[in-house]
């Protein structure tokens, strides 16, 4: 029976840990005493947030403050008008829906360790999170605007051992996508997008469809989590069919499973005018190189690699392909250094290029 209780206890702890998730908005703030002791805490918003302890977001009631001389910093939660009966290193409040605009009050409590001051440091998402840092006595003895990155030093942390942050959230969304564009390069589409800010951004899924197919996910590209710095992303979709219209969109995923879609952009792929075999790149290469060619109409294609003796060492393509531009990669890791020839045959067209493998 004792073993059963132990197993159930472990299972319960695992379940509680597994159930935790990231809130939709999570903003860091760091408190230090100028002598090496510091703590980074987090405040934010979620549709599941409350004024109490939200275990799902990693909040937990802290122990009583340690004796004077030991560094400590925490949030006091709103229970009983911020009486200090509930403390946590994370404070996530409720937002009915997103985008969210509104003001929330957060309370900081702290005491220095070896230091004689308290520094409050912040790095807020530009134009989405701003606020004011005030004393809790009159709100005028300390009254410091908070925006972007900044710091305030409390020179008398014994007298001012608590502060309030009146935080304004303005049209807060997990990710502010500032641009999303596509350009055609042969039979490839290069997608580029930038973000102005990111809040709890897990990743971007690049999705594509045509007039005859439904949306499919091509790849997933990791996001930057939470950042106030602009970020740039890119993805290349290769070997697309000519005379076809493609549609692209981004699905942005938060850490907690919430997601949103970008606008849809359309791209037309036109057929090449001629058969053409391009010089491989890079050249010389080790151990792999890219070989590209174009087809003005559907053809049976053979793309072959020969050594200096005229022996075929690789058959990259031997099939019917639609009109378009194609790129194939040849990995020569099992071949020795030397000159190789790539040959393209397609509907009476024949061309070759020399390639140099240097190991």
mmCIF file of C-alpha atoms in Angstrom:
data_model
loop_
_atom_site.group_PDB
_atom_site.id
_atom_site.type_symbol
_atom_site.label_atom_id
_atom_site.label_comp_id
_atom_site.label_asym_id
_atom_site.label_seq_id
_atom_site.Cartn_x
_atom_site.Cartn_y
_atom_site.Cartn_z
ATOM 1 C CA UNK A 1 0.000 0.000 0.000
ATOM 2 C CA UNK A 2 2.867 2.374 0.812
ATOM 3 C CA UNK A 3 4.324 1.769 -2.657
ATOM 4 C CA UNK A 4 0.919 2.527 -4.190
ATOM 5 C CA UNK A 5 0.679 5.864 -2.352
ATOM 6 C CA UNK A 6 4.216 6.757 -3.461
ATOM 7 C CA UNK A 7 3.341 5.957 -7.066
ATOM 8 C CA UNK A 8 0.141 8.016 -6.910
ATOM 9 C CA UNK A 9 2.031 10.946 -5.380
ATOM 10 C CA UNK A 10 4.669 10.850 -8.119
ATOM 11 C CA UNK A 11 1.942 10.589 -10.753
ATOM 12 C CA UNK A 12 0.107 13.581 -9.253
ATOM 13 C CA UNK A 13 3.287 15.699 -9.221
ATOM 14 C CA UNK A 14 4.017 14.738 -12.817
ATOM 15 C CA UNK A 15 0.461 15.619 -13.858
ATOM 16 C CA UNK A 16 0.633 19.035 -12.209
ATOM 17 C CA UNK A 17 3.999 19.753 -13.792
ATOM 18 C CA UNK A 18 2.847 18.590 -17.216
ATOM 19 C CA UNK A 19 -0.312 20.708 -16.989
ATOM 20 C CA UNK A 20 1.639 23.959 -16.709
ATOM 21 C CA UNK A 21 1.664 26.164 -19.787
ATOM 22 C CA UNK A 22 2.995 29.482 -20.964
ATOM 23 C CA UNK A 23 0.626 32.476 -20.721
ATOM 24 C CA UNK A 24 -0.255 34.431 -23.831
ATOM 25 C CA UNK A 25 1.675 37.494 -22.635
ATOM 26 C CA UNK A 26 4.703 37.100 -20.367
ATOM 27 C CA UNK A 27 6.959 40.088 -19.681
ATOM 28 C CA UNK A 28 10.156 39.915 -17.596
ATOM 29 C CA UNK A 29 11.217 42.372 -14.920
ATOM 30 C CA UNK A 30 14.457 42.080 -12.958
ATOM 31 C CA UNK A 31 15.164 43.219 -9.393
ATOM 32 C CA UNK A 32 18.715 43.399 -7.995
ATOM 33 C CA UNK A 33 20.440 44.919 -4.980
ATOM 34 C CA UNK A 34 23.535 46.211 -6.770
ATOM 35 C CA UNK A 35 25.736 43.676 -4.988
ATOM 36 C CA UNK A 36 25.234 40.563 -7.083
ATOM 37 C CA UNK A 37 21.860 39.320 -5.868
ATOM 38 C CA UNK A 38 19.038 39.470 -8.410
ATOM 39 C CA UNK A 39 15.804 37.835 -9.480
ATOM 40 C CA UNK A 40 13.962 37.940 -12.796
ATOM 41 C CA UNK A 41 10.207 37.733 -12.396
ATOM 42 C CA UNK A 42 7.380 37.705 -14.916
ATOM 43 C CA UNK A 43 4.022 39.437 -15.224
ATOM 44 C CA UNK A 44 1.508 39.150 -18.015
ATOM 45 C CA UNK A 45 -1.912 38.247 -19.332
ATOM 46 C CA UNK A 46 -3.950 35.236 -20.346
ATOM 47 C CA UNK A 47 -7.617 34.425 -20.796
ATOM 48 C CA UNK A 48 -7.190 31.909 -17.943
ATOM 49 C CA UNK A 49 -5.372 34.325 -15.625
ATOM 50 C CA UNK A 50 -6.828 35.293 -12.232
ATOM 51 C CA UNK A 51 -5.973 37.568 -9.309
ATOM 52 C CA UNK A 52 -5.031 34.524 -7.230
ATOM 53 C CA UNK A 53 -2.484 31.734 -7.574
ATOM 54 C CA UNK A 54 -2.536 30.320 -11.113
ATOM 55 C CA UNK A 55 -0.726 26.998 -10.847
ATOM 56 C CA UNK A 56 -1.192 26.442 -14.572
ATOM 57 C CA UNK A 57 1.217 29.343 -15.251
ATOM 58 C CA UNK A 58 3.790 28.331 -12.641
ATOM 59 C CA UNK A 59 2.568 30.680 -9.901
ATOM 60 C CA UNK A 60 2.998 29.467 -6.317
ATOM 61 C CA UNK A 61 2.646 31.136 -2.945
ATOM 62 C CA UNK A 62 6.055 32.150 -1.607
ATOM 63 C CA UNK A 63 7.338 31.588 1.922
ATOM 64 C CA UNK A 64 7.439 34.543 4.342
ATOM 65 C CA UNK A 65 10.125 37.150 3.728
ATOM 66 C CA UNK A 66 13.561 36.107 5.036
ATOM 67 C CA UNK A 67 15.299 38.084 7.809
ATOM 68 C CA UNK A 68 16.789 41.468 6.964
ATOM 69 C CA UNK A 69 20.100 41.169 5.167
ATOM 70 C CA UNK A 70 18.912 38.362 2.881
ATOM 71 C CA UNK A 71 17.926 39.438 -0.628
ATOM 72 C CA UNK A 72 14.355 38.793 -1.736
ATOM 73 C CA UNK A 73 11.997 40.088 -4.437
ATOM 74 C CA UNK A 74 8.485 39.001 -5.359
ATOM 75 C CA UNK A 75 5.065 40.130 -6.515
ATOM 76 C CA UNK A 76 2.266 40.652 -4.017
ATOM 77 C CA UNK A 77 -0.953 39.432 -5.632
ATOM 78 C CA UNK A 78 -4.172 41.509 -5.521
ATOM 79 C CA UNK A 79 -5.881 39.417 -2.809
ATOM 80 C CA UNK A 80 -7.270 41.643 -0.026
ATOM 81 C CA UNK A 81 -6.130 44.789 -1.829
ATOM 82 C CA UNK A 82 -2.503 43.670 -2.134
ATOM 83 C CA UNK A 83 -2.269 42.872 1.568
ATOM 84 C CA UNK A 84 0.808 40.738 1.036
ATOM 85 C CA UNK A 85 -0.855 37.507 2.067
ATOM 86 C CA UNK A 86 -0.127 36.017 -1.370
ATOM 87 C CA UNK A 87 3.294 36.344 -2.984
ATOM 88 C CA UNK A 88 4.620 34.867 -6.209
ATOM 89 C CA UNK A 89 7.491 35.262 -8.672
ATOM 90 C CA UNK A 90 4.976 35.166 -11.528
ATOM 91 C CA UNK A 91 1.801 37.252 -11.742
ATOM 92 C CA UNK A 92 -0.517 36.548 -14.683
ATOM 93 C CA UNK A 93 -3.794 38.488 -14.848
ATOM 94 C CA UNK A 94 -6.956 37.985 -16.834
ATOM 95 C CA UNK A 95 -7.520 39.323 -20.334
ATOM 96 C CA UNK A 96 -10.990 38.410 -21.663
ATOM 97 C CA UNK A 97 -9.686 38.139 -25.229
ATOM 98 C CA UNK A 98 -6.874 39.202 -27.539
ATOM 99 C CA UNK A 99 -5.951 41.725 -28.866
ATOM 100 C CA UNK A 100 -6.246 43.310 -25.394
ATOM 101 C CA UNK A 101 -6.117 46.950 -24.338
ATOM 102 C CA UNK A 102 -6.350 47.929 -20.686
ATOM 103 C CA UNK A 103 -4.512 48.696 -17.452
ATOM 104 C CA UNK A 104 -3.448 46.301 -14.700
ATOM 105 C CA UNK A 105 -1.760 47.063 -11.375
ATOM 106 C CA UNK A 106 1.145 44.915 -10.197
ATOM 107 C CA UNK A 107 2.878 45.210 -6.805
ATOM 108 C CA UNK A 108 6.595 44.652 -6.220
ATOM 109 C CA UNK A 109 8.017 43.807 -2.790
ATOM 110 C CA UNK A 110 11.730 43.448 -2.072
ATOM 111 C CA UNK A 111 14.620 43.819 0.334
ATOM 112 C CA UNK A 112 18.360 44.103 -0.427
ATOM 113 C CA UNK A 113 20.969 41.596 0.644
ATOM 114 C CA UNK A 114 24.547 42.857 0.756
ATOM 115 C CA UNK A 115 23.621 45.890 -1.329
ATOM 116 C CA UNK A 116 22.173 49.172 -0.126
ATOM 117 C CA UNK A 117 19.908 49.919 -3.090
ATOM 118 C CA UNK A 118 17.292 48.166 -5.206
ATOM 119 C CA UNK A 119 17.418 48.383 -9.001
ATOM 120 C CA UNK A 120 14.287 47.709 -11.031
ATOM 121 C CA UNK A 121 15.043 46.861 -14.672
ATOM 122 C CA UNK A 122 12.547 46.350 -17.495
ATOM 123 C CA UNK A 123 12.499 45.611 -21.213
ATOM 124 C CA UNK A 124 8.960 46.046 -22.554
ATOM 125 C CA UNK A 125 7.604 45.328 -26.055
ATOM 126 C CA UNK A 126 7.659 48.635 -27.932
ATOM 127 C CA UNK A 127 4.299 50.480 -27.994
ATOM 128 C CA UNK A 128 2.446 47.450 -26.600
ATOM 129 C CA UNK A 129 3.422 47.560 -22.927
ATOM 130 C CA UNK A 130 4.080 50.815 -21.050
ATOM 131 C CA UNK A 131 3.492 51.947 -17.512
ATOM 132 C CA UNK A 132 4.489 53.978 -14.512
ATOM 133 C CA UNK A 133 6.420 52.893 -11.407
ATOM 134 C CA UNK A 134 5.096 54.535 -8.234
ATOM 135 C CA UNK A 135 5.425 54.411 -4.476
ATOM 136 C CA UNK A 136 2.385 52.994 -2.687
ATOM 137 C CA UNK A 137 2.077 55.935 -0.277
ATOM 138 C CA UNK A 138 1.012 58.829 -2.495
ATOM 139 C CA UNK A 139 2.165 57.771 -5.954
ATOM 140 C CA UNK A 140 4.141 61.008 -6.228
ATOM 141 C CA UNK A 141 7.279 60.377 -4.156
ATOM 142 C CA UNK A 142 8.337 57.873 -6.782
ATOM 143 C CA UNK A 143 6.681 58.359 -10.152
ATOM 144 C CA UNK A 144 8.766 56.956 -13.004
ATOM 145 C CA UNK A 145 7.506 56.295 -16.560
ATOM 146 C CA UNK A 146 8.226 52.804 -17.908
ATOM 147 C CA UNK A 147 8.575 52.111 -21.634
ATOM 148 C CA UNK A 148 10.878 50.058 -23.833
ATOM 149 C CA UNK A 149 14.086 49.393 -21.827
ATOM 150 C CA UNK A 150 14.907 51.199 -18.606
ATOM 151 C CA UNK A 151 15.993 51.091 -14.975
ATOM 152 C CA UNK A 152 15.108 52.857 -11.737
ATOM 153 C CA UNK A 153 17.187 52.795 -8.555
ATOM 154 C CA UNK A 154 15.482 52.881 -5.162
ATOM 155 C CA UNK A 155 18.096 54.577 -2.987
ATOM 156 C CA UNK A 156 16.189 53.999 0.258
ATOM 157 C CA UNK A 157 14.726 50.492 -0.029
ATOM 158 C CA UNK A 158 13.986 50.320 3.686
ATOM 159 C CA UNK A 159 11.512 53.205 3.520
ATOM 160 C CA UNK A 160 10.288 52.276 0.038
ATOM 161 C CA UNK A 161 10.180 48.478 0.224
ATOM 162 C CA UNK A 162 7.174 48.166 -2.060
ATOM 163 C CA UNK A 163 6.295 49.738 -5.393
ATOM 164 C CA UNK A 164 3.331 49.515 -7.719
ATOM 165 C CA UNK A 165 3.454 49.249 -11.487
ATOM 166 C CA UNK A 166 0.465 50.615 -13.372
ATOM 167 C CA UNK A 167 0.907 48.742 -16.633
ATOM 168 C CA UNK A 168 -0.900 49.765 -19.813
ATOM 169 C CA UNK A 169 -1.381 47.041 -22.404
ATOM 170 C CA UNK A 170 -2.174 48.496 -25.835
ATOM 171 C CA UNK A 171 -3.640 46.194 -28.471
ATOM 172 C CA UNK A 172 -1.474 43.379 -27.146
ATOM 173 C CA UNK A 173 -1.138 40.408 -29.459
ATOM 174 C CA UNK A 174 1.366 37.539 -29.257
ATOM 175 C CA UNK A 175 3.292 38.649 -32.348
ATOM 176 C CA UNK A 176 3.327 41.941 -34.250
ATOM 177 C CA UNK A 177 4.001 40.953 -37.864
ATOM 178 C CA UNK A 178 5.322 44.025 -39.663
ATOM 179 C CA UNK A 179 5.758 42.512 -43.144
ATOM 180 C CA UNK A 180 5.117 39.329 -45.119
ATOM 181 C CA UNK A 181 6.181 39.101 -48.772
ATOM 182 C CA UNK A 182 6.966 36.615 -51.536
ATOM 183 C CA UNK A 183 9.240 36.741 -54.572
ATOM 184 C CA UNK A 184 9.605 34.283 -57.450
ATOM 185 C CA UNK A 185 13.057 32.962 -58.359
ATOM 186 C CA UNK A 186 12.738 30.480 -61.215
ATOM 187 C CA UNK A 187 10.425 27.766 -59.964
ATOM 188 C CA UNK A 188 10.998 28.732 -56.343
ATOM 189 C CA UNK A 189 9.176 31.141 -54.070
ATOM 190 C CA UNK A 190 11.153 32.995 -51.422
ATOM 191 C CA UNK A 191 9.040 34.054 -48.447
ATOM 192 C CA UNK A 192 10.271 36.815 -46.144
ATOM 193 C CA UNK A 193 8.623 38.181 -43.040
ATOM 194 C CA UNK A 194 9.623 40.403 -40.146
ATOM 195 C CA UNK A 195 8.269 40.968 -36.657
ATOM 196 C CA UNK A 196 8.422 44.216 -34.726
ATOM 197 C CA UNK A 197 7.917 42.479 -31.368
ATOM 198 C CA UNK A 198 7.229 38.952 -30.201
ATOM 199 C CA UNK A 199 5.460 37.753 -27.079
ATOM 200 C CA UNK A 200 5.689 34.040 -26.208
ATOM 201 C CA UNK A 201 6.178 33.138 -29.857
ATOM 202 C CA UNK A 202 6.947 29.431 -30.170
ATOM 203 C CA UNK A 203 7.126 29.120 -33.950
ATOM 204 C CA UNK A 204 5.784 29.942 -37.391
ATOM 205 C CA UNK A 205 4.249 27.281 -39.595
ATOM 206 C CA UNK A 206 4.614 28.067 -43.304
ATOM 207 C CA UNK A 207 1.477 26.868 -45.079
ATOM 208 C CA UNK A 208 0.663 26.602 -48.799
ATOM 209 C CA UNK A 209 -2.314 25.760 -51.001
ATOM 210 C CA UNK A 210 -3.370 25.901 -54.637
ATOM 211 C CA UNK A 211 -6.766 26.265 -56.270
ATOM 212 C CA UNK A 212 -6.996 22.461 -56.329
ATOM 213 C CA UNK A 213 -5.478 21.572 -52.959
ATOM 214 C CA UNK A 214 -6.119 22.427 -49.324
ATOM 215 C CA UNK A 215 -3.689 24.074 -46.912
ATOM 216 C CA UNK A 216 -0.624 22.036 -46.025
ATOM 217 C CA UNK A 217 2.235 22.826 -43.652
ATOM 218 C CA UNK A 218 5.605 23.008 -45.405
ATOM 219 C CA UNK A 219 7.851 23.635 -42.419
ATOM 220 C CA UNK A 220 8.023 25.047 -38.907
ATOM 221 C CA UNK A 221 10.468 27.831 -38.048
ATOM 222 C CA UNK A 222 11.257 28.602 -34.416
ATOM 223 C CA UNK A 223 10.195 31.993 -33.093
ATOM 224 C CA UNK A 224 12.160 34.218 -30.726
ATOM 225 C CA UNK A 225 9.969 33.728 -27.659
ATOM 226 C CA UNK A 226 9.610 37.203 -26.182
ATOM 227 C CA UNK A 227 11.648 40.026 -27.682
ATOM 228 C CA UNK A 228 11.335 43.733 -28.347
ATOM 229 C CA UNK A 229 13.888 43.608 -31.157
ATOM 230 C CA UNK A 230 12.804 43.313 -34.819
ATOM 231 C CA UNK A 231 13.406 39.826 -36.227
ATOM 232 C CA UNK A 232 13.600 38.628 -39.831
ATOM 233 C CA UNK A 233 12.647 35.202 -41.164
ATOM 234 C CA UNK A 234 12.861 33.514 -44.552
ATOM 235 C CA UNK A 235 11.820 30.287 -46.232
ATOM 236 C CA UNK A 236 12.306 29.059 -49.825
ATOM 237 C CA UNK A 237 9.732 26.773 -51.433
ATOM 238 C CA UNK A 238 11.476 24.910 -54.269
ATOM 239 C CA UNK A 239 10.503 22.924 -57.392
ATOM 240 C CA UNK A 240 7.063 24.422 -57.910
ATOM 241 C CA UNK A 241 4.923 23.721 -60.970
ATOM 242 C CA UNK A 242 4.747 26.377 -63.651
ATOM 243 C CA UNK A 243 1.504 28.036 -64.749
ATOM 244 C CA UNK A 244 0.175 27.545 -61.230
ATOM 245 C CA UNK A 245 -1.053 30.006 -58.625
ATOM 246 C CA UNK A 246 0.129 29.346 -55.072
ATOM 247 C CA UNK A 247 -1.236 30.794 -51.847
ATOM 248 C CA UNK A 248 0.856 31.206 -48.700
ATOM 249 C CA UNK A 249 0.107 32.086 -45.111
ATOM 250 C CA UNK A 250 1.814 31.894 -41.715
ATOM 251 C CA UNK A 251 0.351 30.218 -38.676
ATOM 252 C CA UNK A 252 1.940 31.740 -35.579
ATOM 253 C CA UNK A 253 1.854 29.443 -32.534
ATOM 254 C CA UNK A 254 2.175 30.494 -28.896
ATOM 255 C CA UNK A 255 3.783 28.314 -26.252
ATOM 256 C CA UNK A 256 0.377 27.615 -24.718
ATOM 257 C CA UNK A 257 -1.199 26.306 -27.936
ATOM 258 C CA UNK A 258 -2.955 29.481 -29.032
ATOM 259 C CA UNK A 259 -2.414 30.462 -32.658
ATOM 260 C CA UNK A 260 -3.254 33.072 -35.281
ATOM 261 C CA UNK A 261 -2.935 33.358 -39.061
ATOM 262 C CA UNK A 262 -1.274 36.011 -41.198
ATOM 263 C CA UNK A 263 -2.816 37.490 -44.299
ATOM 264 C CA UNK A 264 -2.747 35.308 -47.425
ATOM 265 C CA UNK A 265 -0.418 36.209 -50.290
ATOM 266 C CA UNK A 266 -0.739 34.942 -53.882
ATOM 267 C CA UNK A 267 2.120 33.967 -56.194
ATOM 268 C CA UNK A 268 1.989 33.011 -59.902
ATOM 269 C CA UNK A 269 4.671 30.715 -61.291
ATOM 270 C CA UNK A 270 5.240 31.265 -65.027
ATOM 271 C CA UNK A 271 6.765 28.592 -67.261
ATOM 272 C CA UNK A 272 10.370 29.085 -68.500
ATOM 273 C CA UNK A 273 10.790 29.879 -72.194
ATOM 274 C CA UNK A 274 13.674 27.464 -72.948
ATOM 275 C CA UNK A 275 15.482 24.321 -71.892
ATOM 276 C CA UNK A 276 18.579 25.273 -69.935
ATOM 277 C CA UNK A 277 21.171 23.576 -67.727
ATOM 278 C CA UNK A 278 22.850 25.986 -65.307
ATOM 279 C CA UNK A 279 26.392 25.686 -63.981
ATOM 280 C CA UNK A 280 26.361 23.887 -60.659
ATOM 281 C CA UNK A 281 26.912 25.882 -57.480
ATOM 282 C CA UNK A 282 29.049 25.947 -55.530
ATOM 283 C CA UNK A 283 31.825 24.953 -57.885
ATOM 284 C CA UNK A 284 34.381 23.700 -56.859
ATOM 285 C CA UNK A 285 32.474 21.891 -54.102
ATOM 286 C CA UNK A 286 32.891 19.485 -51.196
ATOM 287 C CA UNK A 287 30.966 17.296 -50.756
ATOM 288 C CA UNK A 288 27.664 18.520 -52.222
ATOM 289 C CA UNK A 289 26.552 20.892 -54.959
ATOM 290 C CA UNK A 290 23.294 22.130 -56.485
ATOM 291 C CA UNK A 291 22.338 21.514 -60.117
ATOM 292 C CA UNK A 292 19.514 23.553 -61.640
ATOM 293 C CA UNK A 293 17.726 23.411 -64.984
ATOM 294 C CA UNK A 294 14.572 24.679 -66.686
ATOM 295 C CA UNK A 295 11.907 22.989 -68.808
ATOM 296 C CA UNK A 296 9.557 25.038 -71.036
ATOM 297 C CA UNK A 297 7.035 22.166 -71.136
ATOM 298 C CA UNK A 298 6.510 18.722 -69.638
ATOM 299 C CA UNK A 299 9.314 16.347 -70.630
ATOM 300 C CA UNK A 300 10.947 13.037 -69.809
ATOM 301 C CA UNK A 301 14.138 14.109 -68.063
ATOM 302 C CA UNK A 302 17.431 12.372 -67.393
ATOM 303 C CA UNK A 303 19.983 14.090 -65.190
ATOM 304 C CA UNK A 304 23.169 12.030 -64.954
ATOM 305 C CA UNK A 305 26.632 12.371 -63.408
ATOM 306 C CA UNK A 306 29.731 10.938 -65.129
ATOM 307 C CA UNK A 307 33.357 10.652 -64.045
ATOM 308 C CA UNK A 308 36.392 11.465 -66.208
ATOM 309 C CA UNK A 309 36.311 7.946 -67.696
ATOM 310 C CA UNK A 310 32.786 8.483 -68.956
ATOM 311 C CA UNK A 311 31.334 6.097 -66.373
ATOM 312 C CA UNK A 312 27.956 6.979 -64.921
ATOM 313 C CA UNK A 313 28.324 7.416 -61.165
ATOM 314 C CA UNK A 314 24.889 8.845 -60.310
ATOM 315 C CA UNK A 315 21.428 9.074 -61.858
ATOM 316 C CA UNK A 316 19.774 12.042 -60.187
ATOM 317 C CA UNK A 317 16.627 12.162 -62.345
ATOM 318 C CA UNK A 318 14.965 9.679 -64.663
ATOM 319 C CA UNK A 319 11.304 10.609 -64.891
ATOM 320 C CA UNK A 320 8.707 12.866 -66.464
ATOM 321 C CA UNK A 321 8.638 16.399 -65.045
ATOM 322 C CA UNK A 322 6.242 19.287 -65.538
ATOM 323 C CA UNK A 323 7.381 22.582 -67.046
ATOM 324 C CA UNK A 324 9.301 24.701 -64.570
ATOM 325 C CA UNK A 325 12.648 25.321 -62.892
ATOM 326 C CA UNK A 326 14.264 22.588 -60.817
ATOM 327 C CA UNK A 327 17.137 22.291 -58.374
ATOM 328 C CA UNK A 328 18.691 18.961 -57.407
ATOM 329 C CA UNK A 329 21.464 18.364 -54.915
ATOM 330 C CA UNK A 330 24.288 15.914 -55.559
ATOM 331 C CA UNK A 331 26.175 14.664 -52.507
ATOM 332 C CA UNK A 332 29.535 13.274 -53.609
ATOM 333 C CA UNK A 333 30.737 12.166 -50.177
ATOM 334 C CA UNK A 334 31.439 8.660 -51.536
ATOM 335 C CA UNK A 335 33.293 9.906 -54.624
ATOM 336 C CA UNK A 336 36.943 10.856 -54.989
ATOM 337 C CA UNK A 337 38.240 14.296 -55.922
ATOM 338 C CA UNK A 338 38.309 15.167 -59.596
ATOM 339 C CA UNK A 339 36.372 16.458 -62.592
ATOM 340 C CA UNK A 340 32.800 15.244 -63.084
ATOM 341 C CA UNK A 341 30.272 15.978 -65.804
ATOM 342 C CA UNK A 342 26.561 16.553 -65.276
ATOM 343 C CA UNK A 343 24.406 15.855 -68.333
ATOM 344 C CA UNK A 344 20.795 16.881 -68.919
ATOM 345 C CA UNK A 345 18.620 15.170 -71.546
ATOM 346 C CA UNK A 346 15.037 16.289 -72.136
ATOM 347 C CA UNK A 347 12.919 15.856 -75.293
ATOM 348 C CA UNK A 348 15.836 16.090 -77.719
ATOM 349 C CA UNK A 349 17.679 18.725 -75.678
ATOM 350 C CA UNK A 350 21.103 17.703 -74.410
ATOM 351 C CA UNK A 351 23.608 19.765 -72.439
ATOM 352 C CA UNK A 352 26.467 19.141 -70.029
ATOM 353 C CA UNK A 353 28.606 21.049 -67.519
ATOM 354 C CA UNK A 354 31.911 20.242 -65.854
ATOM 355 C CA UNK A 355 32.055 20.158 -62.064
ATOM 356 C CA UNK A 356 35.084 19.995 -59.772
ATOM 357 C CA UNK A 357 35.009 17.996 -56.536
ATOM 358 C CA UNK A 358 37.838 19.033 -54.196
ATOM 359 C CA UNK A 359 38.281 17.122 -50.941
#
